[in-house]
Amino acid sequence: MAWKPPEDPFQRYPNLNVVFSVGAGVDQFNFESFPDQVRLVRMLDPGITQGMVEYATLAVLALHRDLPRYLAAQHQGDWQALPWVPAQRRTVGIMGLGNLGQAVAEKLLVMGFKVSGWSRSNRSISGVRSFAGEQQLDEFLGGADILVCLLPLTESTRGILNADIFRRLPRGASLLNIARGAHLNEEDLLAALDDGQLSAAMLDVMDEEPPRSHHPFWQHPRILLTPHVAATTQMDSGCDVLLENIHRHQAGLPMHGEVDLSAGY
Ligand code: NAP
Ligand code: GLV
């Protein structure tokens, strides 16, 4: 069981049957090194889901209610109200409608937001407008006032938050990345914020964690940064999930969260 595996785990532990990821993401593993008989299982901990729902709600509300601009105004001693847009007139577009994306979507619906989602295959979630694949990406992006990334990091999604995606969003949209730092092209984000295509961003993850001390995101007035804290595996519920999976494996049953190594998630 590992977050980051040791060098050459399969040489060191030749009898391995299963590798359990401590986290929900599995991009830290080198899939090509996996022998055929070894399975990779990601963590489907209800504690992670709860943490992600809490954080995504906080962040979507912060972007929705212009918190980055109010924080910058506070530091300049500026007391100015911005126009308020009710949640019912704001669409949150979630990239990745899996375990976490779906839980986040359901909570945002309760708060009154319009919610759409984009995934590889079409997902049916009550109240959520679902889009799938490249062919529906344009339509999905065109309606997303707040874009949330909850995709796994794979060869198809690396760098997906880039200029090409930003220009297809409504002008002044905002971005929330709670998946992996390598989804984001950082230069493209800075350019989109500079020219007003994006109004603000909240980022929980960075390609380099922590970012170097002179990284432009630290002081950017329209970027809110948190240190990869959106959701962490909880010891009690995470252990329950792990033990259940070990029992399932021993009984010859499929485990919860088995990764399709060919799809990368
Ligand atoms: P998941 O259940 O595997 O869901 C992934 C979703 O992304 C699915 O809807 C999938 O589509 C979609 N997807 C994958 N590749 C795609 C592509 N190329 N194009 C369009 N859609 C694609 O994953 P999860 O449990 O929700 O977790 C998502 C990610 O959150 C993790 O991989 C991890 O990186 C991140 N995470 C971050 C934190 C944090 O603290 N910041 C904590 C936990 C997890 P289908 O439905 O069609 O398969
Ligand atoms: C955290 O980032 C996780 O993947 O669980």
Coordinates of C-alpha atoms and ligand atoms in Angstrom, one line a residue:
M1 CA 0.0 0.0 0.0
A2 CA 1.6 3.3 -1.0
W3 CA 1.2 6.9 -2.0
K4 CA 4.4 7.0 -3.9
P5 CA 5.8 3.5 -4.5
P6 CA 9.5 2.6 -3.8
E7 CA 11.9 2.2 -6.7
D8 CA 11.3 -1.0 -8.5
P9 CA 8.6 -2.5 -6.2
F10 CA 8.1 -5.5 -8.4
Q11 CA 11.8 -6.6 -8.2
R12 CA 11.8 -6.0 -4.4
Y13 CA 8.4 -7.7 -3.8
P14 CA 8.1 -10.4 -6.4
N15 CA 5.0 -12.0 -4.8
L16 CA 2.9 -8.9 -5.0
N17 CA -0.7 -9.5 -6.0
V18 CA -2.3 -6.1 -5.5
V19 CA -1.0 -2.5 -5.1
F20 CA -3.4 -0.2 -3.1
S21 CA -3.1 3.5 -3.6
V22 CA -3.5 5.5 -0.4
G23 CA -5.2 8.2 -2.5
A24 CA -7.9 8.4 -5.1
G25 CA -5.5 9.4 -7.9
V26 CA -3.0 6.8 -9.3
D27 CA -1.0 9.0 -11.6
Q28 CA 2.1 8.5 -9.3
F29 CA 2.4 4.9 -10.5
N30 CA 4.3 3.8 -13.6
F31 CA 1.6 1.6 -15.2
E32 CA 4.1 0.1 -17.7
S33 CA 6.1 -1.4 -14.9
F34 CA 3.1 -3.5 -13.6
P35 CA 3.5 -7.2 -14.3
D36 CA 0.3 -8.7 -15.8
Q37 CA -0.8 -10.4 -12.6
V38 CA -0.6 -7.3 -10.3
R39 CA -3.7 -5.2 -9.9
L40 CA -3.8 -1.6 -8.9
V41 CA -6.6 -0.3 -6.7
R42 CA -7.4 3.3 -6.0
M43 CA -8.9 4.6 -2.7
L44 CA -12.6 5.1 -2.7
D45 CA -12.8 6.5 0.8
P46 CA -16.1 8.2 1.8
G47 CA -13.8 10.6 3.8
I48 CA -12.2 11.8 0.6
T49 CA -15.6 12.3 -1.0
Q50 CA -16.8 14.4 2.0
G51 CA -13.6 16.5 2.0
M52 CA -13.9 17.1 -1.8
V53 CA -17.5 18.1 -1.6
E54 CA -16.8 20.5 1.3
Y55 CA -13.8 22.0 -0.5
A56 CA -15.5 22.3 -3.9
T57 CA -18.5 24.0 -2.4
L58 CA -16.2 26.5 -0.6
A59 CA -14.3 27.2 -3.8
V60 CA -17.3 27.4 -6.1
L61 CA -18.9 29.8 -3.7
A62 CA -15.7 31.8 -3.5
L63 CA -15.5 32.2 -7.2
H64 CA -19.3 32.7 -7.6
R65 CA -19.3 35.5 -5.0
D66 CA -16.0 37.2 -6.3
L67 CA -13.9 36.5 -3.3
P68 CA -10.6 37.0 -5.1
R69 CA -11.6 40.5 -6.1
Y70 CA -12.9 41.3 -2.6
L71 CA -9.7 40.1 -1.0
A72 CA -7.6 42.2 -3.4
A73 CA -9.9 45.2 -2.7
Q74 CA -9.5 44.7 1.1
H75 CA -5.8 44.9 0.8
Q76 CA -6.1 48.2 -1.1
G77 CA -8.6 49.6 1.4
D78 CA -11.3 49.7 -1.3
W79 CA -14.9 49.3 -0.2
Q80 CA -16.9 48.6 -3.4
A81 CA -19.8 46.2 -4.0
L82 CA -19.7 44.1 -7.2
P83 CA -23.0 43.1 -8.9
W84 CA -24.5 39.9 -7.5
V85 CA -25.5 37.0 -9.8
P86 CA -27.8 34.4 -8.1
A87 CA -26.7 30.8 -8.2
Q88 CA -29.6 29.9 -10.4
R89 CA -28.1 32.0 -13.2
R90 CA -24.6 30.5 -12.9
T91 CA -23.6 27.2 -14.5
V92 CA -20.9 25.1 -13.0
G93 CA -19.2 22.8 -15.5
I94 CA -17.5 19.8 -14.0
M95 CA -14.8 18.1 -16.1
G96 CA -14.9 14.5 -14.8
L97 CA -18.2 13.1 -13.6
G98 CA -16.8 10.1 -11.7
N99 CA -16.9 9.3 -8.0
L100 CA -15.9 12.8 -6.9
G101 CA -17.4 14.9 -9.7
Q102 CA -20.8 13.3 -9.2
A103 CA -20.8 14.0 -5.4
V104 CA -19.8 17.6 -6.0
A105 CA -22.4 18.0 -8.7
E106 CA -25.2 16.8 -6.4
K107 CA -24.2 19.2 -3.6
L108 CA -24.0 22.2 -6.0
L109 CA -27.5 21.4 -7.4
V110 CA -28.8 21.6 -3.8
M111 CA -27.3 25.1 -3.6
G112 CA -29.2 26.2 -6.7
F113 CA -26.5 26.2 -9.3
K114 CA -27.1 24.9 -12.8
V115 CA -24.6 22.0 -13.2
S116 CA -23.2 20.4 -16.3
G117 CA -20.6 17.7 -16.5
W118 CA -18.2 16.3 -19.1
S119 CA -16.8 12.8 -19.1
R120 CA -15.6 10.1 -21.6
S121 CA -18.8 8.2 -21.6
N122 CA -22.3 9.8 -21.2
R123 CA -23.4 9.9 -17.5
S124 CA -26.9 10.1 -16.3
I125 CA -27.2 12.1 -13.1
S126 CA -30.5 13.7 -12.2
G127 CA -30.4 17.4 -12.7
V128 CA -27.0 17.5 -14.4
R129 CA -26.6 18.2 -18.1
S130 CA -24.2 15.6 -19.3
F131 CA -21.7 15.9 -22.2
A132 CA -19.3 13.3 -23.4
G133 CA -16.1 13.2 -25.5
E134 CA -14.4 15.6 -27.8
Q135 CA -17.5 16.1 -30.0
Q136 CA -19.5 17.6 -27.1
L137 CA -16.7 19.5 -25.4
D138 CA -17.4 22.8 -27.2
E139 CA -21.0 22.9 -26.2
F140 CA -20.1 21.9 -22.6
L141 CA -17.5 24.7 -22.3
G142 CA -19.6 27.3 -24.0
G143 CA -22.1 27.2 -21.0
A144 CA -19.6 26.9 -18.1
D145 CA -19.3 30.0 -16.0
I146 CA -17.2 28.2 -13.4
L147 CA -15.1 25.4 -14.8
V148 CA -14.1 22.7 -12.3
C149 CA -11.5 20.1 -13.1
L150 CA -12.0 16.7 -11.4
L151 CA -10.4 14.6 -14.1
P152 CA -7.8 11.9 -13.4
L153 CA -4.4 12.8 -14.8
T154 CA -3.8 10.6 -17.8
E155 CA -2.0 10.9 -21.2
S156 CA -5.3 12.3 -22.6
T157 CA -5.9 14.9 -19.8
R158 CA -2.4 16.2 -19.1
G159 CA -2.3 19.9 -19.9
I160 CA -6.0 20.0 -20.8
L161 CA -6.6 23.3 -18.9
N162 CA -5.0 25.4 -21.6
A163 CA -5.6 28.4 -23.9
D164 CA -7.7 26.4 -26.3
I165 CA -10.1 25.4 -23.5
F166 CA -10.2 28.9 -21.9
R167 CA -11.1 30.7 -25.1
R168 CA -14.1 28.4 -25.5
L169 CA -15.5 29.4 -22.1
P170 CA -17.8 32.4 -21.7
R171 CA -15.7 35.6 -21.3
G172 CA -15.0 36.2 -17.6
A173 CA -15.5 32.6 -16.5
S174 CA -13.5 31.3 -13.6
L175 CA -11.5 28.1 -13.0
L176 CA -11.2 25.7 -10.2
N177 CA -8.5 22.9 -10.4
I178 CA -8.9 20.3 -7.6
A179 CA -7.5 17.4 -9.6
R180 CA -3.8 17.5 -10.5
G181 CA -1.4 20.4 -11.2
A182 CA -0.3 18.9 -14.4
H183 CA -3.8 19.3 -15.9
L184 CA -3.0 23.1 -16.0
N185 CA -0.9 25.0 -18.5
E186 CA 0.3 27.7 -16.1
E187 CA 1.4 30.2 -18.7
D188 CA -2.0 29.9 -20.5
L189 CA -3.8 30.6 -17.2
L190 CA -1.7 33.8 -16.6
A191 CA -2.4 35.0 -20.2
A192 CA -6.1 34.3 -19.9
L193 CA -6.3 36.2 -16.5
D194 CA -4.3 39.1 -18.0
D195 CA -6.6 39.6 -21.0
G196 CA -9.8 39.1 -19.0
Q197 CA -10.9 35.8 -20.7
L198 CA -10.8 34.3 -17.2
S199 CA -11.7 36.4 -14.2
A200 CA -10.2 34.3 -11.4
A201 CA -8.9 30.9 -10.5
M202 CA -8.7 28.8 -7.4
L203 CA -6.1 26.0 -7.4
D204 CA -5.6 23.3 -4.8
V205 CA -2.9 21.5 -6.8
M206 CA 0.3 22.5 -8.6
D207 CA 2.6 20.8 -11.0
E208 CA 5.4 21.4 -8.6
E209 CA 4.3 21.2 -4.9
P210 CA 5.1 23.4 -3.2
P211 CA 5.7 25.9 -6.0
R212 CA 9.1 27.7 -6.0
S213 CA 9.2 30.8 -3.8
H214 CA 9.1 33.2 -6.8
H215 CA 6.2 31.5 -8.6
P216 CA 3.9 34.1 -10.0
F217 CA 0.8 32.4 -8.6
W218 CA 1.8 33.2 -4.9
Q219 CA 1.1 36.9 -5.3
H220 CA -1.4 36.9 -8.1
P221 CA -4.4 39.0 -7.1
R222 CA -6.9 36.8 -8.9
I223 CA -5.5 33.4 -7.9
L224 CA -6.4 31.7 -4.7
L225 CA -4.0 28.8 -3.8
T226 CA -4.3 26.1 -1.2
P227 CA -1.6 23.4 -0.6
H228 CA -3.3 20.2 -1.9
V229 CA -5.8 19.9 0.9
A230 CA -9.1 19.5 -0.8
A231 CA -9.5 15.9 0.3
T232 CA -7.3 13.5 2.2
T233 CA -7.9 9.9 3.0
Q234 CA -9.2 9.4 6.5
M235 CA -7.5 6.7 8.6
D236 CA -10.7 5.1 10.0
S237 CA -12.9 5.0 6.8
G238 CA -9.9 4.4 4.6
C239 CA -8.8 1.4 6.6
D240 CA -12.4 0.0 6.4
V241 CA -12.3 0.3 2.6
L242 CA -8.8 -1.3 2.4
L243 CA -9.8 -4.2 4.6
E244 CA -13.0 -4.8 2.7
N245 CA -11.0 -4.9 -0.5
I246 CA -8.5 -7.4 0.9
H247 CA -11.4 -9.6 2.0
R248 CA -12.9 -9.3 -1.4
H249 CA -9.6 -10.2 -3.1
Q250 CA -9.2 -13.2 -0.8
A251 CA -12.7 -14.3 -1.7
G252 CA -12.0 -14.0 -5.4
L253 CA -14.4 -11.0 -5.8
P254 CA -13.6 -7.8 -7.8
M255 CA -12.3 -5.0 -5.5
H256 CA -13.8 -1.6 -5.3
G257 CA -11.7 1.0 -7.3
E258 CA -9.7 -1.4 -9.5
V259 CA -7.9 0.7 -12.0
D260 CA -8.1 0.0 -15.7
L261 CA -4.4 0.3 -16.5
S262 CA -5.0 0.7 -20.2
A263 CA -7.4 3.7 -19.7
G264 CA -5.0 5.1 -17.0
Y265 CA -7.7 5.6 -14.3
Ligands
NAP1 P1 -13.0 8.7 -11.3 O1 -14.2 8.2 -10.4 O2 -12.1 7.8 -11.9 O3 -13.7 9.7 -12.4 C1 -13.0 10.2 -13.4 C2 -13.9 10.9 -14.4 O4 -13.1 11.6 -15.4 C3 -14.9 10.0 -15.1 O5 -16.2 10.6 -15.2 C4 -14.2 9.8 -16.4 O6 -15.1 9.5 -17.5 C5 -13.6 11.2 -16.7 N1 -12.5 11.1 -17.6 C6 -11.4 10.4 -17.6 N2 -10.6 10.6 -18.7 C7 -11.3 11.5 -19.5 C8 -11.1 12.1 -20.7 N3 -10.0 11.8 -21.4 N4 -12.1 12.9 -21.2 C9 -13.2 13.1 -20.5 N5 -13.5 12.6 -19.3 C10 -12.6 11.8 -18.8 O7 -12.1 9.7 -10.4 P2 -12.4 10.4 -9.0 O8 -12.4 9.5 -7.9 O9 -13.7 11.2 -9.2 O10 -11.1 11.4 -8.9 C11 -10.8 12.3 -9.8 C12 -9.4 12.9 -9.5 O11 -9.5 13.8 -8.4 C13 -8.4 11.9 -9.1 O12 -7.8 11.2 -10.2 C14 -7.3 12.8 -8.4 O13 -6.4 13.2 -9.3 C15 -8.2 14.0 -7.9 N6 -8.2 14.1 -6.5 C16 -7.7 15.3 -5.9 C17 -7.7 15.4 -4.5 C18 -7.2 16.7 -3.9 O14 -7.1 16.8 -2.7 N7 -7.0 17.8 -4.6 C19 -8.2 14.4 -3.7 C20 -8.7 13.3 -4.3 C21 -8.7 13.1 -5.7 P3 -16.0 8.2 -17.5 O15 -17.1 8.5 -16.5 O16 -16.6 8.1 -18.9 O17 -15.1 7.0 -17.2
GLV2 C1 -5.3 13.2 -3.4 O1 -4.9 14.0 -4.1 C2 -5.8 11.9 -3.9 O2 -5.6 11.5 -5.0 O3 -6.4 11.2 -3.0

